[in-house]
mmCIF file of C-alpha atoms in Angstrom:
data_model
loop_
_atom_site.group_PDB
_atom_site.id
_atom_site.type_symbol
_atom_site.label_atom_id
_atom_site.label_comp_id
_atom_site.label_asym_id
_atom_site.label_seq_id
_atom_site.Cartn_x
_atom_site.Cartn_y
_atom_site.Cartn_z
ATOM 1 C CA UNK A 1 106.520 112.923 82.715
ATOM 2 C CA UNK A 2 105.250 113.005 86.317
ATOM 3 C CA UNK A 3 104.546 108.946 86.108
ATOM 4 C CA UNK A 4 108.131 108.603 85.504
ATOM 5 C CA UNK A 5 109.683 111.023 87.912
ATOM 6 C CA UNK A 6 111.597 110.177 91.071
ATOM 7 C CA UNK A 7 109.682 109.271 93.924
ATOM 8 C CA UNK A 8 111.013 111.833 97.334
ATOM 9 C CA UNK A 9 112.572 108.410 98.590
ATOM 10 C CA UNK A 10 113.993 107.175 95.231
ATOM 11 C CA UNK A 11 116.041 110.209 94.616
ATOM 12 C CA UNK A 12 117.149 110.182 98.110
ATOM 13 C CA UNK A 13 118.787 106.223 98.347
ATOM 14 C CA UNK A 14 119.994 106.786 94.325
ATOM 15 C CA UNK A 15 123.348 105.572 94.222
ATOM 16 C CA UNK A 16 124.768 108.954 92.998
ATOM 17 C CA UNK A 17 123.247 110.830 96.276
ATOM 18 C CA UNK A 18 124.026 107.511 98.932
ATOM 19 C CA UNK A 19 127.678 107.141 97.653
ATOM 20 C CA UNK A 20 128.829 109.977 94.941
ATOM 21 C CA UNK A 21 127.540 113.263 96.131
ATOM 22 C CA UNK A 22 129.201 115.583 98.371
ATOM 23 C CA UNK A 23 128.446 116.425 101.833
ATOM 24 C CA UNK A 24 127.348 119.687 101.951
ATOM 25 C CA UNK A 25 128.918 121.376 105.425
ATOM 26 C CA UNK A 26 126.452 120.272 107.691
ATOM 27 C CA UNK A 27 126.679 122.872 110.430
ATOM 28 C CA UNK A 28 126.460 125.679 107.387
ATOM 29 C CA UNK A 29 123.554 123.793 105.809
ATOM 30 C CA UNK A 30 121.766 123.751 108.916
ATOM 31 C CA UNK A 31 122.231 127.610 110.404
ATOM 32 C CA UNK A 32 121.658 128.902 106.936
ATOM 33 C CA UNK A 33 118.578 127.842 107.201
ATOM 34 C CA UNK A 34 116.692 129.556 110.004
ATOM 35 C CA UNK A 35 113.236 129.063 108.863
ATOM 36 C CA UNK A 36 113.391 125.399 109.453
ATOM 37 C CA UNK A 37 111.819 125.169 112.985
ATOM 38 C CA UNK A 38 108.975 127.619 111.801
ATOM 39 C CA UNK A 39 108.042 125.776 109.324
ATOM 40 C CA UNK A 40 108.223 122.688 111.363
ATOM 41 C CA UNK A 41 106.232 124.295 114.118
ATOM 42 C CA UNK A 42 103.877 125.783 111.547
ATOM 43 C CA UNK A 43 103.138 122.094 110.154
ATOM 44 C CA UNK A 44 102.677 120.761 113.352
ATOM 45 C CA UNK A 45 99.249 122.669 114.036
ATOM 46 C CA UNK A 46 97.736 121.607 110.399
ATOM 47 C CA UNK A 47 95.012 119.585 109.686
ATOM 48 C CA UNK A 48 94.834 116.110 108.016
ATOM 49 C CA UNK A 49 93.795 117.046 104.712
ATOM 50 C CA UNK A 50 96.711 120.028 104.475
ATOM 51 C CA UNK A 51 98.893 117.657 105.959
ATOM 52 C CA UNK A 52 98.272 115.085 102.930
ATOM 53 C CA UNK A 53 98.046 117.945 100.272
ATOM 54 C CA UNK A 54 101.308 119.021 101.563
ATOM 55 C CA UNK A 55 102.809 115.250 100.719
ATOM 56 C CA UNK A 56 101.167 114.967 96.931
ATOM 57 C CA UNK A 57 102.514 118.625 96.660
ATOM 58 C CA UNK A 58 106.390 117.962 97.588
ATOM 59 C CA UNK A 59 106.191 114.732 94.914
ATOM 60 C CA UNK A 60 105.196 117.398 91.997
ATOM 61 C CA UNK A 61 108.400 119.048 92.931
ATOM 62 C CA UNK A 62 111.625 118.366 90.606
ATOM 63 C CA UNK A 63 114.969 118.127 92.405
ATOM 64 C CA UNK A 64 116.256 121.795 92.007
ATOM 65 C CA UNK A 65 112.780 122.978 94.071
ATOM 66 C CA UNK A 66 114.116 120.728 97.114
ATOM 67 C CA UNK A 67 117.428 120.502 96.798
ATOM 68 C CA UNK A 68 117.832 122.890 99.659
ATOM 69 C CA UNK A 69 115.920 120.319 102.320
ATOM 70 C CA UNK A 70 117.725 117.519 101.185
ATOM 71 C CA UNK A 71 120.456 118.762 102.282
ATOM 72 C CA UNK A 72 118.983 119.708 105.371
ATOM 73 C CA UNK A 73 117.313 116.078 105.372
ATOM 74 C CA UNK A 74 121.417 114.743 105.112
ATOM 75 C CA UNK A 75 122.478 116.682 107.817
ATOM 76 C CA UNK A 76 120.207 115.684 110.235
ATOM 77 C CA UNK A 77 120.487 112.143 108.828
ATOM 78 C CA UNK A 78 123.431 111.180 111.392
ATOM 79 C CA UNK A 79 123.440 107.115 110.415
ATOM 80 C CA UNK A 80 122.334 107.773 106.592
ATOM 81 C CA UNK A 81 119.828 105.226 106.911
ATOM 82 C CA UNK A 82 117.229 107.655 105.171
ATOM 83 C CA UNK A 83 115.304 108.246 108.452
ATOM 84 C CA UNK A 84 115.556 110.955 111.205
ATOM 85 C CA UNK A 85 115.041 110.249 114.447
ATOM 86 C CA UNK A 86 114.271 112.056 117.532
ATOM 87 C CA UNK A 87 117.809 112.231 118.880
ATOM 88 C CA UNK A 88 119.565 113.100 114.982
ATOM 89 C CA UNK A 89 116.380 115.667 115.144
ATOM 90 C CA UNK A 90 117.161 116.944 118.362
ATOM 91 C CA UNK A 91 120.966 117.243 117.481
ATOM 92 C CA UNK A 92 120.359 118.762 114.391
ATOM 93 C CA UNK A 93 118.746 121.560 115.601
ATOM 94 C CA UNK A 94 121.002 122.264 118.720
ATOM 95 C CA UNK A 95 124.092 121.908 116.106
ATOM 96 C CA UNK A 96 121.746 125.070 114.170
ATOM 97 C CA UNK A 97 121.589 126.568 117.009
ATOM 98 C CA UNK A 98 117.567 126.524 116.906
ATOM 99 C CA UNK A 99 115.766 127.625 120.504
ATOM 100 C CA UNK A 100 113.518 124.454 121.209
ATOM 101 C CA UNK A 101 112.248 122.440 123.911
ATOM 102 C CA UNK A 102 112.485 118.814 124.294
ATOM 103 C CA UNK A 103 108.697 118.372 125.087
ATOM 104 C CA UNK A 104 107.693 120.875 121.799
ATOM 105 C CA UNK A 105 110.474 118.765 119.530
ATOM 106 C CA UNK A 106 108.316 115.757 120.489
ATOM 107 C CA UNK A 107 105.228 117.388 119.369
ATOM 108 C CA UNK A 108 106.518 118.534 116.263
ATOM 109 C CA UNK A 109 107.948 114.907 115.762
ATOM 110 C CA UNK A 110 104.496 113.266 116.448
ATOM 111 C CA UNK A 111 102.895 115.617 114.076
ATOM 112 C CA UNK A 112 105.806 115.360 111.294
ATOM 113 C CA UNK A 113 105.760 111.203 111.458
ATOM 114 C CA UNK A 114 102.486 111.093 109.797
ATOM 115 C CA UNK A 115 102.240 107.196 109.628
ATOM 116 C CA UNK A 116 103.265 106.517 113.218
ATOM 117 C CA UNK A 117 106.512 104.621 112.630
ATOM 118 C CA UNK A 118 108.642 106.456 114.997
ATOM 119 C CA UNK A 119 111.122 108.268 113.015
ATOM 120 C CA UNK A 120 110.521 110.810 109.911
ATOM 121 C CA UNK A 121 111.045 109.418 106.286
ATOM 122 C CA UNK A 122 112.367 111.916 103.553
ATOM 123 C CA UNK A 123 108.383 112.719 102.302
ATOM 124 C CA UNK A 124 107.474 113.977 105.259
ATOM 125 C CA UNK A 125 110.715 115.744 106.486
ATOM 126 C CA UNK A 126 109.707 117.616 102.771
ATOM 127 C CA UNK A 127 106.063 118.353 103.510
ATOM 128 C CA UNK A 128 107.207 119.743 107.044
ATOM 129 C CA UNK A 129 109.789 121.634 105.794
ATOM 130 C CA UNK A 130 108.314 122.891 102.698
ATOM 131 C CA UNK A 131 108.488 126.812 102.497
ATOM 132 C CA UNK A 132 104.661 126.754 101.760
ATOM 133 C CA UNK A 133 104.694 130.403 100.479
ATOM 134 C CA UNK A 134 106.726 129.856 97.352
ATOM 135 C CA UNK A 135 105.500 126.137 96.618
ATOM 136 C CA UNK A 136 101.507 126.034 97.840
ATOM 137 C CA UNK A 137 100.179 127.753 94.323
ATOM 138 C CA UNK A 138 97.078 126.946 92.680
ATOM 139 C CA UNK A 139 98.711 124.102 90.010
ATOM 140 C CA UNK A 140 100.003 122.457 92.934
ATOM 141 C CA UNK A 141 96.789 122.836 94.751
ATOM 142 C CA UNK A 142 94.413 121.441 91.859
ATOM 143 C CA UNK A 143 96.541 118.124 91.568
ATOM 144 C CA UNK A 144 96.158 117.468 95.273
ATOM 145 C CA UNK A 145 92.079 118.589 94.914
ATOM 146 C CA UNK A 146 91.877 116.501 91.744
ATOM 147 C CA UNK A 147 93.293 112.885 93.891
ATOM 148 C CA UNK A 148 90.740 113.747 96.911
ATOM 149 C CA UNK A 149 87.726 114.560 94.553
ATOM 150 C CA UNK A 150 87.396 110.843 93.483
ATOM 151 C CA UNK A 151 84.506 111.479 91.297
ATOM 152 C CA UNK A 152 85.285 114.496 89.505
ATOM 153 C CA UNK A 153 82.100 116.504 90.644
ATOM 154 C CA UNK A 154 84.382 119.575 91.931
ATOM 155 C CA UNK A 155 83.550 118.994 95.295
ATOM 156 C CA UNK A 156 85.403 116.671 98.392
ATOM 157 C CA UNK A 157 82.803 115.624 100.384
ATOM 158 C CA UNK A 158 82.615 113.704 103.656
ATOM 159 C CA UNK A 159 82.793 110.462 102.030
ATOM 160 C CA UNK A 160 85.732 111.289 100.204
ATOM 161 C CA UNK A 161 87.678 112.557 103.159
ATOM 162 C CA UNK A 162 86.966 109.484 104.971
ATOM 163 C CA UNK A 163 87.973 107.539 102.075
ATOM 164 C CA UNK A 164 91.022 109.260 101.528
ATOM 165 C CA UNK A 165 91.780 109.935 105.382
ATOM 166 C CA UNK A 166 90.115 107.449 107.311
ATOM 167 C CA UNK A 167 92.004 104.477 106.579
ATOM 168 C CA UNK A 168 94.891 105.758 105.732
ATOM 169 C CA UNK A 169 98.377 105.844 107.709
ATOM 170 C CA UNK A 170 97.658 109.697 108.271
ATOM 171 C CA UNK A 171 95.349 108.568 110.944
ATOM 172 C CA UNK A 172 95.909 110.501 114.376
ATOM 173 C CA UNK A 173 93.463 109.333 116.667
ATOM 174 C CA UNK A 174 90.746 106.410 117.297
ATOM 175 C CA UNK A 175 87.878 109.145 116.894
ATOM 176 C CA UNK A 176 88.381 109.071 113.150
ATOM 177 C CA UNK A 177 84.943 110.284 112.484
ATOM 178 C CA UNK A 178 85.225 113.358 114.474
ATOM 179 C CA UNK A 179 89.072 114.106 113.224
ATOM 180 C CA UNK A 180 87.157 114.176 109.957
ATOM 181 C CA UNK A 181 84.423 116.167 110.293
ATOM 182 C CA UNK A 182 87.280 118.839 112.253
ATOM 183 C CA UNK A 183 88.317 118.933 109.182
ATOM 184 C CA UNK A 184 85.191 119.645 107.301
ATOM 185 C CA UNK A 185 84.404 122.425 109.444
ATOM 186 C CA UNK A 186 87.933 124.061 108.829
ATOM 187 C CA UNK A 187 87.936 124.163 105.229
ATOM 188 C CA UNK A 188 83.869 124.351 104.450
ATOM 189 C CA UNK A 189 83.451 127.875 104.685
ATOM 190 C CA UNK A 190 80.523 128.096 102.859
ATOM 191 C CA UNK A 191 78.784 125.351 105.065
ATOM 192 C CA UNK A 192 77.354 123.352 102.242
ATOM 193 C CA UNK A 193 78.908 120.279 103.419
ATOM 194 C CA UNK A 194 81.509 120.260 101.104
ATOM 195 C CA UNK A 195 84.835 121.662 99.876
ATOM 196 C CA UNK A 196 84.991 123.387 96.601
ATOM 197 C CA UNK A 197 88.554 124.324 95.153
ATOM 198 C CA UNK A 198 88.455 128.136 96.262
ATOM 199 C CA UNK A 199 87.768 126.713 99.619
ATOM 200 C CA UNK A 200 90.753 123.681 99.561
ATOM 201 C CA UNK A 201 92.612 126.595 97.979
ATOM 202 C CA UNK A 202 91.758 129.182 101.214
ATOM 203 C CA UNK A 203 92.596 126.401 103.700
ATOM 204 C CA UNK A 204 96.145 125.757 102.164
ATOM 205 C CA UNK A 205 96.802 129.707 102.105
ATOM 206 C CA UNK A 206 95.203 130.824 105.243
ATOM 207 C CA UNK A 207 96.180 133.918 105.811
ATOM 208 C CA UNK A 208 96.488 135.190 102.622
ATOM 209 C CA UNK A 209 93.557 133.673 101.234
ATOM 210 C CA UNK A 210 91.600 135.301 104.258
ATOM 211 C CA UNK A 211 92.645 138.565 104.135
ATOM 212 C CA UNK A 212 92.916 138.735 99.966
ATOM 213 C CA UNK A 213 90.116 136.852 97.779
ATOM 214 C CA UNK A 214 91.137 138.361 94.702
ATOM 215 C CA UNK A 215 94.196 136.169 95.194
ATOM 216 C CA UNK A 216 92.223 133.128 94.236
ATOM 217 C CA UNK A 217 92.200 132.976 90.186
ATOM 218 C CA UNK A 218 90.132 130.238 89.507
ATOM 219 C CA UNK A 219 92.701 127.940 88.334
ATOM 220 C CA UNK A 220 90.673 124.583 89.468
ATOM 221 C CA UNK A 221 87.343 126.527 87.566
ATOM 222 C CA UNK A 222 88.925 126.971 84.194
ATOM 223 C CA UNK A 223 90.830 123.252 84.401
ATOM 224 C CA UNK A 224 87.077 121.632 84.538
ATOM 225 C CA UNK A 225 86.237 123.394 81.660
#
């Protein structure tokens, strides 16, 4: 039952994780994993709306799908206060042996800390670092479409963006209106001033969705039937 799964954060802070579990090696954990920055980069150059699909889609996931980037998450996690900053980021990475700037880890962190606090909470380490190939399918897609469509017409329009977007903590500059409408013009492909599902579905697979339409299957179609 979804409404009575685990939130990200309340799996993280359980007791059994905070004070029972093992540490996994955190060096190991960390150069075992060499996607990580590419993914990080990679999330760093979305837009809004992906950026928010990305967060409902990591809170569908069960604990075996992320185990993996907890881990990662603990690792970096220096204090174990549940938060990563810049420097446990920036150590993190150097301990992985990852080839970064300083000025492009500060990007990445701006565009990671999606409600401007300053540090990165577990959600959005998990949208970041999401492997979006094997977890951005079409189920996962049509609950994220189904929370922006508020009124169930099969379509997110302008109005719905802005309600969902515009006064939310996912804000990323004062020219809200225009962030928005960025948006629109990304995923409206059609031009009708709106977003059907193949088109939300296109924008969260880019390049695959680009290059092959017959991977779209009409999952959102046959689950307003």
């Amino acid at each position: 039952n979804a409404k009575e799964r685990y939130s990200a954060e309340q799996a993280l802070s359980h007791d059994w994780i905070v004070g029972t579990a093992p540490r996994a090696n955190e060096a190991a954990v960390l150069q075992n994993n060499e996607t990580l920055l590419d993914n990080l980069r990679s999330f760093r150059v979305q837009n809004r709306l992906k950026k928010a699909t990305l967060q409902i889609i990591v809170g569908q996931l069960d604990e075996n799908q992320i185990k993996g980037l907890r881990e990662i998450f603990t690792a970096l996690d220096a204090n174990q206060d549940g938060l990563l900053t810049l420097q446990e980021l920036q150590d993190g990475l150097d301990r992985a042996g990852l080839d970064k700037s300083t000025l492009e880890l500060e990007s990445i962190m701006a565009a990671i800390d999606t409600n401007a606090s300053g540090m990165i909470d577990y959600t959005e380490f998990l949208a970041a670092a999401l492997d979006k190939k094997r977890h951005v399918d079409e189920r996962m897609c049509w609950t994220a479409f189904s929370v922006f469509d508020s009124d169930g017409d099969g379509k997110i329009t302008m109005d719905e963006l802005q309600e969902a977007l515009g006064t939310s903590e996912l804000e990323e500059d004062g020219n809200n209106i225009d962030s928005i409408a960025r948006v629109m013009l990304d995923a409206d492909r059609d031009g009708d001033g709106a977003i059907d599902f193949k088109e939300f579905v296109d924008m969260m697979k880019e390049k695959t969705s680009r290059n092959s339409p017959d991977r779209y299957t009409g999952y959102g179609a046959r689950q307003s039937q």
